[in-house]
Amino acid sequence: MTALDLSSPVAVVGTGTMGQGIAQVALVAGHPVRLYDAVPGRAGAAADAIGARLDRLVEKERLTAVDRDAARARLRPAEDLAELADCVLVVEAVLERLEVKQELFRELEGIVGDDCLLATNTSSLSVTAIGGALARPGRFLGLHFFNPAPLLPLVEVVSGFATDVASATRAYETARAWGKTPVACADTPGFIVNRIARPFYAEAFEVYENQGADPATIDAVLRESGGFRMGAFELTDLIGQDVNESVTHSVWQSFFQDVRFTPSLAQRRLVESGRLGRKSGQGWYDYRDGAERPEPHTAEPAEPPAYVVAEGDLGPATELLALIREAGIEVREEDEDKGTRLVLPGGGQLVLADGQTSVEFRDVVYFDLALDYRKATRIALSAAQQTSPRTLAQSTGLFQALGKKVSVIGDVPGMIVARTVARIIDLAHDAVARGVATEEDIDTAMRLGVNYPLGPLEWSRRLGGDWACAVLDNLHECTPSGRYAPSLALYRHAYASDKREGSSS
Ligand SMILES: NC(=O)c1ccc[n+]([C@@H]2O[C@H](COP(=O)([O-])OP(=O)(O)OC[C@H]3O[C@@H](n4cnc5c(N)ncnc54)[C@H](O)[C@@H]3O)[C@@H](O)[C@H]2O)c1
């Protein structure tokens, strides 16, 4: 199955933010493009705006003047839907309302030819539901571009219940021919990215609502330890709190209020009070003139311990042993399987966040998961009320001796990075098991759609098969609402990995 012929016309209906971006992509790829909008004059204005963007590409030497002129000549605003009759693909990017989209496609079905692909760019509506209005829904599918469409490579190619394989494949190949990276996915709430990314925001807000740390500290830990490009608070301020919350709300509602997708009360208050982020001057942070950006909590310098005793297998934190030795601190290794921890002089323990709260232990400091302990520049530590100040000081000094900044947060089980990554991994395994997409496409979607440093399934493999399951099991025990209950898919994965590891040893 091949991509659509570049000489065939493509139409974009709805010429707002997304419509303009998608039209530009099809145009630059080489198609003649028709633009249609319900508001008279808007398609013409969109053509001018696209033309101005092409001019900027010429200025930046990313497009030649000859190609720009040819592209402009291929772009045509339409005054009537009937002018789209000879198009081979119509991409819809109108208002996010089911009845509006259904009505539009019903009308289009009477205008275009039988072979014309019909696609919606919906973010939150069901492709199957929109296609339900059509007499021939087999050629109808979702082409979910990300904003800004000309810059972001990812396109989710969504098959509804009635979409035929040939149409989905043709749309997939066409997106690829346009220079995009398509991923195939089933019609489920949030598709791939907006479904699996929910815990990235939700867990950060949950830690904040539990007084675990302030936004600046949580953001710094997500970036400098977790390897995420931006923290959840600064990212939602950029996206817009209203936009981000409405996606969360829609996914939660679409899953019949599944507790795993529960929206945040604190974010609700921001939206209700008009603190929408950068665009309104204030969100989690203050962007008004003269406002100071708050600093993350960073611990004062402390003395490192003279030695540590490493007990058991530190799993994802094993690299720390090499780093501690390189810092000139003695590591005494004990094989005894008493647990997986570093014991400090005086008997205090340093344990990788595992979803438990340190309140149950006598003298424990938890440290958070890092994407890469060598590259991480900050590590979060948490201690319970009964943890001795000496153990906390030694733990702080130890990480500082490795060149890390230390943020001390409250006793929140699963800390910041560990709970976030465990939940993202769980949703990814669950999505694979439910046939939403392949492992490879999920990893591609999360790296390209939301810039994650690793795809969640690759992350799961690196952390070890049962790591996320064990963290969530513990979190579920502390917070038995169901929010943290590992999915059956994650249990199966952990069990299978356990057996594999068991049989190889
Ligand atoms: N903005 C994003 O980040 C983003 C990302 C991915 C997908 N989407 C989806 O893309 C679609 C469009 O979003 P947007 O942000 O570009 O919206 P927008 O408000 O910027 O543009 C919508 C355009 O559609 C026009 N329109 C409305 N009803 C119409 C109709 N019946 N026929 C023709 N034109 C009509 C409007 O006049 C307007 O120009 C929505 O379905 C949205 O969920 C948005």
Coordinates of C-alpha atoms and ligand atoms in Angstrom, one line a residue:
M1 CA 0.0 0.0 0.0
T2 CA 1.5 3.3 -1.0
A3 CA 1.1 6.9 0.1
L4 CA -1.3 9.2 -1.7
D5 CA 0.0 10.6 -5.0
L6 CA 1.6 14.0 -4.4
S7 CA 0.0 15.5 -7.4
S8 CA -3.5 14.8 -5.9
P9 CA -5.3 17.6 -4.0
V10 CA -5.7 17.4 -0.2
A11 CA -8.2 19.5 1.8
V12 CA -8.1 20.8 5.3
V13 CA -11.4 21.9 6.8
G14 CA -11.2 24.2 9.8
T15 CA -8.3 26.6 9.4
G16 CA -7.4 27.5 13.0
T17 CA -4.2 26.6 14.8
M18 CA -4.1 22.9 13.8
G19 CA -5.7 23.3 10.3
Q20 CA -3.1 25.8 9.3
G21 CA -0.2 23.6 10.5
I22 CA -1.5 20.5 8.8
A23 CA -2.1 22.3 5.6
Q24 CA 1.4 23.6 5.7
V25 CA 2.8 20.1 6.1
A26 CA 0.8 18.7 3.1
L27 CA 1.7 21.7 1.1
V28 CA 5.4 21.6 1.7
A29 CA 5.3 17.8 1.0
G30 CA 4.1 18.7 -2.5
H31 CA 0.3 18.4 -2.6
P32 CA -2.1 21.0 -4.0
V33 CA -4.0 22.0 -0.8
R34 CA -7.6 23.4 -0.5
L35 CA -8.6 25.3 2.7
Y36 CA -12.1 25.6 3.9
D37 CA -13.5 27.2 7.1
A38 CA -17.1 27.8 8.1
V39 CA -16.4 31.5 8.9
P40 CA -16.2 33.4 5.7
G41 CA -12.8 35.0 5.0
R42 CA -11.0 32.7 7.5
A43 CA -9.7 30.3 4.9
G44 CA -8.2 33.2 2.9
A45 CA -6.6 34.6 6.1
A46 CA -5.2 31.2 6.8
A47 CA -3.7 31.0 3.3
D48 CA -2.0 34.3 4.0
A49 CA -0.7 33.2 7.4
I50 CA 0.7 30.0 5.8
G51 CA 2.3 32.1 3.1
A52 CA 4.0 34.3 5.8
R53 CA 5.3 31.2 7.5
L54 CA 6.8 29.9 4.2
D55 CA 8.5 33.3 3.8
R56 CA 10.1 32.8 7.2
L57 CA 11.3 29.3 6.2
V58 CA 12.9 31.0 3.1
E59 CA 14.6 33.6 5.4
K60 CA 15.9 30.8 7.6
E61 CA 17.1 29.0 4.4
R62 CA 15.0 25.9 5.1
L63 CA 13.0 26.4 1.9
T64 CA 14.1 27.8 -1.4
A65 CA 12.3 30.8 -2.9
V66 CA 11.4 28.7 -5.9
D67 CA 9.8 26.0 -3.7
R68 CA 8.0 28.7 -1.7
D69 CA 6.5 30.2 -4.8
A70 CA 5.4 26.8 -6.1
A71 CA 3.8 25.9 -2.8
R72 CA 1.9 29.2 -2.7
A73 CA 0.6 28.5 -6.1
R74 CA -0.7 25.1 -5.0
L75 CA -2.6 26.6 -2.0
R76 CA -6.2 27.6 -2.6
P77 CA -8.9 28.8 -0.2
A78 CA -12.3 27.4 -1.0
E79 CA -15.6 29.3 -0.5
D80 CA -17.7 26.2 -0.6
L81 CA -17.3 22.6 0.5
A82 CA -18.3 21.5 -3.0
E83 CA -14.9 22.8 -4.2
L84 CA -13.3 19.8 -2.3
A85 CA -14.9 17.3 -4.7
D86 CA -11.7 16.1 -6.3
C87 CA -9.6 15.8 -3.1
V88 CA -8.1 12.4 -2.2
L89 CA -7.9 13.2 1.5
V90 CA -9.8 15.6 3.7
V91 CA -8.4 16.4 7.1
E92 CA -10.8 17.9 9.5
A93 CA -9.6 20.3 12.3
V94 CA -12.8 22.1 13.3
L95 CA -14.4 22.6 16.7
E96 CA -14.1 19.7 19.2
R97 CA -17.8 18.8 19.2
L98 CA -19.1 15.4 18.1
E99 CA -22.3 16.7 16.4
V100 CA -20.3 19.4 14.5
K101 CA -17.8 16.9 13.2
Q102 CA -20.5 14.3 12.3
E103 CA -22.5 16.8 10.4
L104 CA -19.4 18.0 8.5
F105 CA -18.4 14.4 7.5
R106 CA -22.0 13.6 6.5
E107 CA -21.9 16.6 4.2
L108 CA -18.5 15.7 2.8
E109 CA -19.5 12.2 2.1
G110 CA -22.0 13.5 -0.4
I111 CA -19.3 15.6 -2.1
V112 CA -16.0 13.7 -2.4
G113 CA -15.3 10.6 -4.5
D114 CA -15.6 7.0 -3.1
D115 CA -11.8 6.7 -2.8
C116 CA -11.3 9.9 -0.8
L117 CA -9.8 9.3 2.7
L118 CA -11.6 11.2 5.4
A119 CA -9.6 12.0 8.6
T120 CA -10.3 13.8 11.8
N121 CA -7.6 15.6 13.9
T122 CA -9.7 15.2 17.1
S123 CA -7.8 14.9 20.4
S124 CA -10.5 13.7 22.7
L125 CA -13.5 12.4 20.7
S126 CA -13.9 8.8 19.6
V127 CA -13.0 8.2 16.0
T128 CA -15.6 5.4 15.9
A129 CA -18.3 7.8 17.2
I130 CA -17.6 10.4 14.6
G131 CA -17.4 7.8 11.9
G132 CA -20.8 6.4 13.0
A133 CA -22.4 9.2 11.1
L134 CA -21.0 7.9 7.8
A135 CA -22.6 5.5 5.3
R136 CA -19.1 4.2 4.4
P137 CA -17.0 4.6 7.6
G138 CA -14.3 2.2 6.3
R139 CA -12.3 5.1 4.8
F140 CA -12.6 7.2 7.9
L141 CA -9.8 7.5 10.5
G142 CA -8.0 9.7 12.9
L143 CA -4.9 11.6 11.9
H144 CA -3.8 13.2 15.2
F145 CA -1.1 15.8 14.7
F146 CA 0.6 17.6 17.6
N147 CA 0.9 21.4 17.9
P148 CA 2.8 22.9 16.1
A149 CA 2.2 20.4 13.4
P150 CA 5.0 21.6 11.0
L151 CA 7.6 21.1 13.8
L152 CA 6.4 18.1 15.7
P153 CA 7.1 14.8 13.9
L154 CA 4.5 12.6 15.6
V155 CA 1.2 11.6 14.0
E156 CA -1.1 9.1 15.7
V157 CA -3.0 7.2 13.0
V158 CA -6.1 6.1 14.8
S159 CA -8.3 3.3 13.5
G160 CA -11.9 3.3 14.6
F161 CA -13.9 0.1 14.9
A162 CA -15.0 0.5 11.3
T163 CA -11.8 1.8 9.7
D164 CA -10.5 -0.6 7.1
V165 CA -6.9 -1.7 7.1
A166 CA -6.2 -0.4 3.6
S167 CA -7.3 3.2 4.5
A168 CA -5.3 3.2 7.8
T169 CA -2.2 1.9 5.9
R170 CA -2.6 4.5 3.2
A171 CA -2.9 7.3 5.7
Y172 CA 0.1 6.0 7.6
E173 CA 2.2 5.8 4.5
T174 CA 1.1 9.3 3.5
A175 CA 2.0 10.8 6.9
R176 CA 5.4 9.1 6.4
A177 CA 5.8 10.6 2.9
W178 CA 5.1 14.0 4.4
G179 CA 8.2 13.6 6.6
K180 CA 6.3 12.7 9.8
T181 CA 6.7 9.7 12.1
P182 CA 3.4 7.9 12.2
V183 CA 2.3 5.4 14.9
A184 CA -0.7 3.2 14.5
C185 CA -3.2 3.1 17.4
A186 CA -6.6 2.0 18.3
D187 CA -9.5 4.3 19.1
T188 CA -9.3 4.6 22.9
P189 CA -9.5 7.7 25.1
G190 CA -6.4 9.8 24.8
F191 CA -5.0 7.5 22.0
I192 CA -1.4 6.8 23.0
V193 CA 0.2 10.0 24.2
N194 CA -2.6 11.7 26.0
R195 CA -3.5 8.5 27.8
I196 CA 0.0 7.4 28.9
A197 CA 1.2 10.9 29.8
R198 CA -1.5 11.5 32.4
P199 CA 0.6 10.4 35.5
F200 CA 3.4 12.7 34.6
Y201 CA 1.2 15.6 35.6
A202 CA -1.0 13.8 38.1
E203 CA 1.8 12.4 40.3
A204 CA 3.6 15.8 40.4
F205 CA 0.4 17.5 41.5
E206 CA -0.3 14.7 44.0
V207 CA 3.1 15.1 45.7
Y208 CA 2.4 18.9 45.9
E209 CA -1.1 18.4 47.3
N210 CA 0.4 16.1 49.9
Q211 CA 2.8 18.8 51.0
G212 CA 5.7 16.7 49.7
A213 CA 7.5 19.6 48.0
D214 CA 6.8 22.8 46.2
P215 CA 6.4 23.1 42.4
A216 CA 10.0 24.4 41.8
T217 CA 11.5 21.5 43.7
I218 CA 9.3 18.9 42.0
D219 CA 10.1 20.4 38.6
A220 CA 13.9 20.4 39.3
V221 CA 13.8 16.8 40.5
L222 CA 11.9 15.7 37.4
R223 CA 14.4 17.5 35.1
E224 CA 17.7 16.9 36.8
S225 CA 17.1 13.5 38.2
G226 CA 14.3 12.0 36.0
G227 CA 15.8 13.3 32.8
F228 CA 12.5 14.9 31.6
R229 CA 12.9 18.0 29.4
M230 CA 10.6 20.1 31.6
G231 CA 8.9 19.6 35.0
A232 CA 5.1 19.0 35.2
F233 CA 4.4 22.5 36.7
E234 CA 6.4 24.5 34.1
L235 CA 5.1 22.4 31.3
T236 CA 1.4 22.8 32.2
D237 CA 2.0 26.5 32.6
L238 CA 3.3 26.5 29.0
I239 CA 0.5 24.3 27.6
G240 CA -2.2 26.2 29.5
Q241 CA -3.8 24.8 32.7
D242 CA -7.2 24.9 31.1
V243 CA -6.0 22.9 28.0
N244 CA -4.0 20.4 30.1
E245 CA -6.9 19.9 32.6
S246 CA -9.5 19.5 29.9
V247 CA -7.5 16.6 28.4
T248 CA -7.1 15.0 31.8
H249 CA -10.8 15.5 32.5
S250 CA -11.8 14.1 29.1
V251 CA -9.7 11.0 29.5
W252 CA -11.0 10.5 33.1
Q253 CA -14.6 10.8 31.9
S254 CA -14.1 8.7 28.8
F255 CA -12.8 5.9 31.1
F256 CA -16.0 6.2 33.2
Q257 CA -14.1 8.1 35.9
D258 CA -11.4 5.5 36.3
V259 CA -9.6 6.5 39.5
R260 CA -6.2 6.1 37.8
F261 CA -7.0 9.2 35.7
T262 CA -8.5 11.4 38.5
P263 CA -7.9 15.1 37.8
S264 CA -6.1 17.3 40.4
L265 CA -8.0 19.5 42.8
A266 CA -5.2 22.0 42.9
Q267 CA -5.2 22.3 39.1
R268 CA -9.0 22.8 39.2
R269 CA -8.5 25.8 41.5
L270 CA -6.0 27.3 39.1
V271 CA -8.3 27.0 36.2
E272 CA -11.3 28.3 38.2
S273 CA -9.4 31.3 39.3
G274 CA -8.1 32.1 35.8
R275 CA -4.4 31.3 36.6
L276 CA -4.0 29.5 33.2
G277 CA -0.2 29.7 33.0
R278 CA 2.1 31.8 30.8
K279 CA -0.8 33.1 28.7
S280 CA -2.6 34.7 31.6
G281 CA 0.6 35.8 33.4
Q282 CA 0.2 33.4 36.3
G283 CA -0.2 29.7 36.8
W284 CA 1.8 27.6 39.1
Y285 CA 4.5 30.2 38.7
D286 CA 4.2 34.0 38.4
Y287 CA 5.2 35.4 34.9
R288 CA 4.3 39.0 35.6
D289 CA 6.9 41.7 35.2
G290 CA 9.3 41.7 38.1
A291 CA 8.2 38.3 39.5
E292 CA 11.0 36.1 40.8
R293 CA 11.2 32.5 39.8
P294 CA 11.3 30.4 43.0
E295 CA 14.3 28.3 43.6
P296 CA 14.1 24.5 44.2
H297 CA 14.9 23.4 47.7
T298 CA 18.6 22.6 47.8
A299 CA 20.3 21.2 51.0
E300 CA 23.2 23.0 52.7
P301 CA 26.6 21.2 52.4
A302 CA 26.9 18.2 54.8
E303 CA 29.7 15.8 55.7
P304 CA 29.8 12.6 53.7
P305 CA 30.1 9.3 55.6
A306 CA 33.6 7.6 55.8
Y307 CA 32.2 4.4 54.3
V308 CA 28.9 2.7 53.3
V309 CA 27.9 -0.9 53.6
A310 CA 26.1 -2.1 50.5
E311 CA 23.6 -4.8 51.2
G312 CA 21.8 -6.9 48.6
D313 CA 21.3 -5.9 45.0
L314 CA 20.6 -2.1 44.5
G315 CA 18.9 -2.8 41.2
P316 CA 18.4 0.4 39.2
A317 CA 20.7 2.2 41.6
T318 CA 23.7 -0.2 41.2
E319 CA 25.7 2.5 39.4
L320 CA 25.8 4.4 42.6
L321 CA 28.4 2.0 44.1
A322 CA 30.9 2.9 41.3
L323 CA 30.2 6.6 41.8
I324 CA 30.7 6.3 45.6
R325 CA 34.0 4.6 45.1
E326 CA 35.1 7.1 42.5
A327 CA 34.4 9.8 45.1
G328 CA 36.9 8.2 47.4
I329 CA 34.4 6.7 49.8
E330 CA 34.8 3.1 50.8
V331 CA 32.1 0.7 49.9
R332 CA 31.9 -2.5 51.9
E333 CA 29.7 -5.0 50.1
E334 CA 27.7 -7.6 51.9
D335 CA 26.1 -10.4 50.0
E336 CA 23.6 -11.3 52.7
D337 CA 20.2 -10.8 51.3
K338 CA 18.8 -8.6 54.0
G339 CA 17.3 -6.1 51.6
T340 CA 18.7 -3.7 49.1
R341 CA 20.2 -0.7 50.8
L342 CA 23.2 1.3 51.8
V343 CA 23.9 1.1 55.6
L344 CA 25.6 4.2 57.0
P345 CA 28.0 4.4 59.9
G346 CA 25.8 4.5 63.0
G347 CA 23.3 2.1 61.4
G348 CA 21.0 4.5 59.4
Q349 CA 19.9 3.2 56.1
L350 CA 19.6 4.7 52.6
V351 CA 17.0 3.0 50.4
L352 CA 15.9 3.5 46.8
A353 CA 12.3 4.7 46.7
D354 CA 10.1 1.6 46.6
G355 CA 6.6 3.0 47.2
Q356 CA 6.7 2.5 50.9
T357 CA 6.7 5.3 53.5
S358 CA 9.7 5.6 55.8
V359 CA 7.4 6.0 58.8
E360 CA 7.4 2.2 59.3
F361 CA 11.1 2.0 59.6
R362 CA 13.4 3.1 62.5
D363 CA 16.0 5.1 60.7
V364 CA 15.7 5.3 57.0
V365 CA 16.3 7.9 54.3
Y366 CA 14.8 7.2 50.9
F367 CA 16.5 8.4 47.7
D368 CA 14.6 8.9 44.4
L369 CA 15.0 7.1 41.2
A370 CA 17.2 8.7 38.6
L371 CA 17.2 8.1 34.8
D372 CA 21.0 7.8 35.0
Y373 CA 22.7 8.3 38.4
R374 CA 26.0 9.3 36.7
K375 CA 24.4 12.1 34.7
A376 CA 21.8 13.2 37.3
T377 CA 22.7 16.6 38.8
R378 CA 20.1 16.5 41.6
I379 CA 18.7 13.7 43.9
A380 CA 15.7 13.9 46.1
L381 CA 15.8 12.5 49.6
S382 CA 13.0 11.9 52.0
A383 CA 13.0 11.1 55.7
A384 CA 10.4 10.3 58.3
Q385 CA 9.9 12.2 61.6
Q386 CA 11.8 9.5 63.5
T387 CA 14.8 9.4 61.0
S388 CA 17.8 10.6 62.9
P389 CA 19.3 14.0 61.8
R390 CA 22.6 12.2 61.5
T391 CA 21.4 9.7 58.9
L392 CA 19.8 12.5 56.9
A393 CA 23.0 14.6 57.1
Q394 CA 25.2 11.6 56.1
S395 CA 22.9 10.8 53.2
T396 CA 22.9 14.4 52.0
G397 CA 26.7 14.5 52.3
L398 CA 27.1 11.3 50.4
F399 CA 25.2 12.5 47.3
Q400 CA 26.9 15.9 47.5
A401 CA 30.2 14.1 47.5
L402 CA 29.1 12.5 44.2
G403 CA 28.6 16.1 42.8
K404 CA 24.8 16.1 43.1
K405 CA 22.5 18.8 44.5
V406 CA 20.2 17.4 47.1
S407 CA 16.5 18.3 47.6
V408 CA 15.0 17.0 50.8
I409 CA 11.2 16.4 50.3
G410 CA 8.5 15.2 52.7
D411 CA 7.9 11.5 53.4
V412 CA 5.8 10.8 50.3
P413 CA 5.8 7.1 49.3
G414 CA 7.3 6.6 45.8
M415 CA 8.9 10.1 46.1
I416 CA 8.7 12.0 42.8
V417 CA 10.4 10.3 39.9
A418 CA 9.9 6.7 41.1
R419 CA 6.1 7.0 41.4
T420 CA 5.8 8.9 38.1
V421 CA 7.9 6.5 36.1
A422 CA 6.2 3.4 37.7
R423 CA 2.8 4.7 36.7
I424 CA 3.8 5.6 33.2
I425 CA 5.3 2.2 32.8
D426 CA 2.1 0.5 34.1
L427 CA -0.1 2.5 31.7
A428 CA 2.2 1.6 28.8
H429 CA 2.1 -2.2 29.6
D430 CA -1.7 -1.9 30.0
A431 CA -2.1 -0.2 26.7
V432 CA -0.1 -2.9 24.9
A433 CA -2.1 -5.6 26.5
R434 CA -5.3 -3.9 25.4
G435 CA -4.2 -3.6 21.8
V436 CA -3.9 0.2 21.8
A437 CA -0.6 0.1 20.0
T438 CA 2.6 -2.0 19.8
E439 CA 5.5 -1.6 22.3
E440 CA 7.6 0.1 19.6
D441 CA 4.9 2.6 18.6
I442 CA 4.2 3.5 22.2
D443 CA 7.9 4.2 22.9
T444 CA 8.1 6.2 19.7
A445 CA 5.0 8.2 20.6
M446 CA 6.1 9.1 24.1
R447 CA 9.6 10.1 23.0
L448 CA 8.4 12.3 20.1
G449 CA 5.0 13.4 21.4
V450 CA 6.0 14.5 24.9
N451 CA 9.8 14.3 24.7
Y452 CA 10.3 11.6 27.3
P453 CA 14.0 10.7 27.6
L454 CA 13.1 7.0 27.1
G455 CA 10.1 5.2 25.9
P456 CA 8.2 3.7 28.8
L457 CA 8.7 0.1 27.7
E458 CA 12.4 0.6 27.2
W459 CA 12.5 2.2 30.6
S460 CA 10.7 -0.8 32.0
R461 CA 13.3 -3.2 30.6
R462 CA 16.1 -1.1 31.9
L463 CA 14.7 -0.9 35.4
G464 CA 14.0 -4.7 35.5
G465 CA 10.8 -6.5 34.9
D466 CA 9.3 -6.3 38.3
W467 CA 10.5 -2.9 39.5
A468 CA 7.4 -0.9 38.6
C469 CA 5.1 -3.6 39.8
A470 CA 6.8 -3.7 43.2
V471 CA 6.7 0.1 43.6
L472 CA 3.0 0.2 42.7
D473 CA 2.2 -2.7 44.9
N474 CA 3.7 -0.8 47.8
L475 CA 2.0 2.5 46.9
H476 CA -1.3 0.6 46.5
E477 CA -0.9 -0.7 50.1
C478 CA -0.3 2.9 51.4
T479 CA -3.1 4.4 49.3
P480 CA -5.7 1.7 48.6
S481 CA -8.0 3.9 46.4
G482 CA -7.1 1.8 43.3
R483 CA -5.1 4.6 41.7
Y484 CA -1.9 2.7 42.2
A485 CA -3.1 -0.8 41.7
P486 CA -0.8 -2.4 39.1
S487 CA -2.6 -3.5 36.0
L488 CA -3.0 -7.2 35.2
A489 CA -0.6 -6.6 32.3
L490 CA 2.1 -5.3 34.6
Y491 CA 1.6 -8.3 37.0
R492 CA 2.0 -10.6 34.0
H493 CA 5.1 -8.8 32.8
A494 CA 6.7 -8.9 36.3
Y495 CA 5.8 -12.5 36.8
A496 CA 7.3 -13.4 33.3
S497 CA 10.5 -11.4 34.0
D498 CA 10.8 -13.0 37.4
K499 CA 10.6 -16.5 35.9
R500 CA 13.1 -15.5 33.1
E501 CA 15.6 -14.1 35.6
G502 CA 15.0 -17.1 37.9
S503 CA 15.6 -19.7 35.1
S504 CA 18.8 -17.9 33.9
S505 CA 20.5 -17.9 37.3
Ligands
LIG1 N1 -4.7 23.0 19.5 C1 -4.1 21.9 19.7 O1 -3.1 21.8 20.4 C2 -4.6 20.6 19.1 C3 -3.8 19.5 19.0 C4 -4.2 18.3 18.4 C5 -5.5 18.2 18.0 N2 -6.4 19.3 18.1 C6 -7.7 19.2 17.6 O2 -7.8 19.9 16.4 C7 -9.1 20.5 16.2 C8 -9.0 21.9 15.9 O3 -8.3 22.6 17.0 P1 -7.7 24.0 16.9 O4 -6.9 24.2 18.1 O5 -7.0 24.2 15.6 O6 -9.0 24.9 16.9 P2 -9.2 26.4 16.4 O7 -10.3 27.0 17.3 O8 -7.9 27.1 16.4 O9 -9.8 26.3 14.9 C9 -11.0 25.7 14.6 C10 -11.4 26.3 13.3 O10 -12.5 25.5 12.8 C11 -13.5 26.4 12.2 N3 -14.8 25.7 12.3 C12 -15.6 25.5 13.3 N4 -16.6 24.7 12.9 C13 -16.5 24.5 11.6 C14 -17.3 23.8 10.6 N5 -18.4 23.1 11.0 N6 -16.8 23.7 9.4 C15 -15.7 24.3 9.0 N7 -14.9 25.0 9.9 C16 -15.3 25.1 11.2 C17 -13.4 27.6 13.1 O11 -14.0 28.8 12.4 C18 -11.9 27.7 13.3 O12 -11.3 28.5 12.3 C19 -9.9 20.0 17.4 O13 -10.6 18.9 17.1 C20 -8.8 19.8 18.4 O14 -9.2 18.8 19.4 C21 -5.9 20.5 18.7

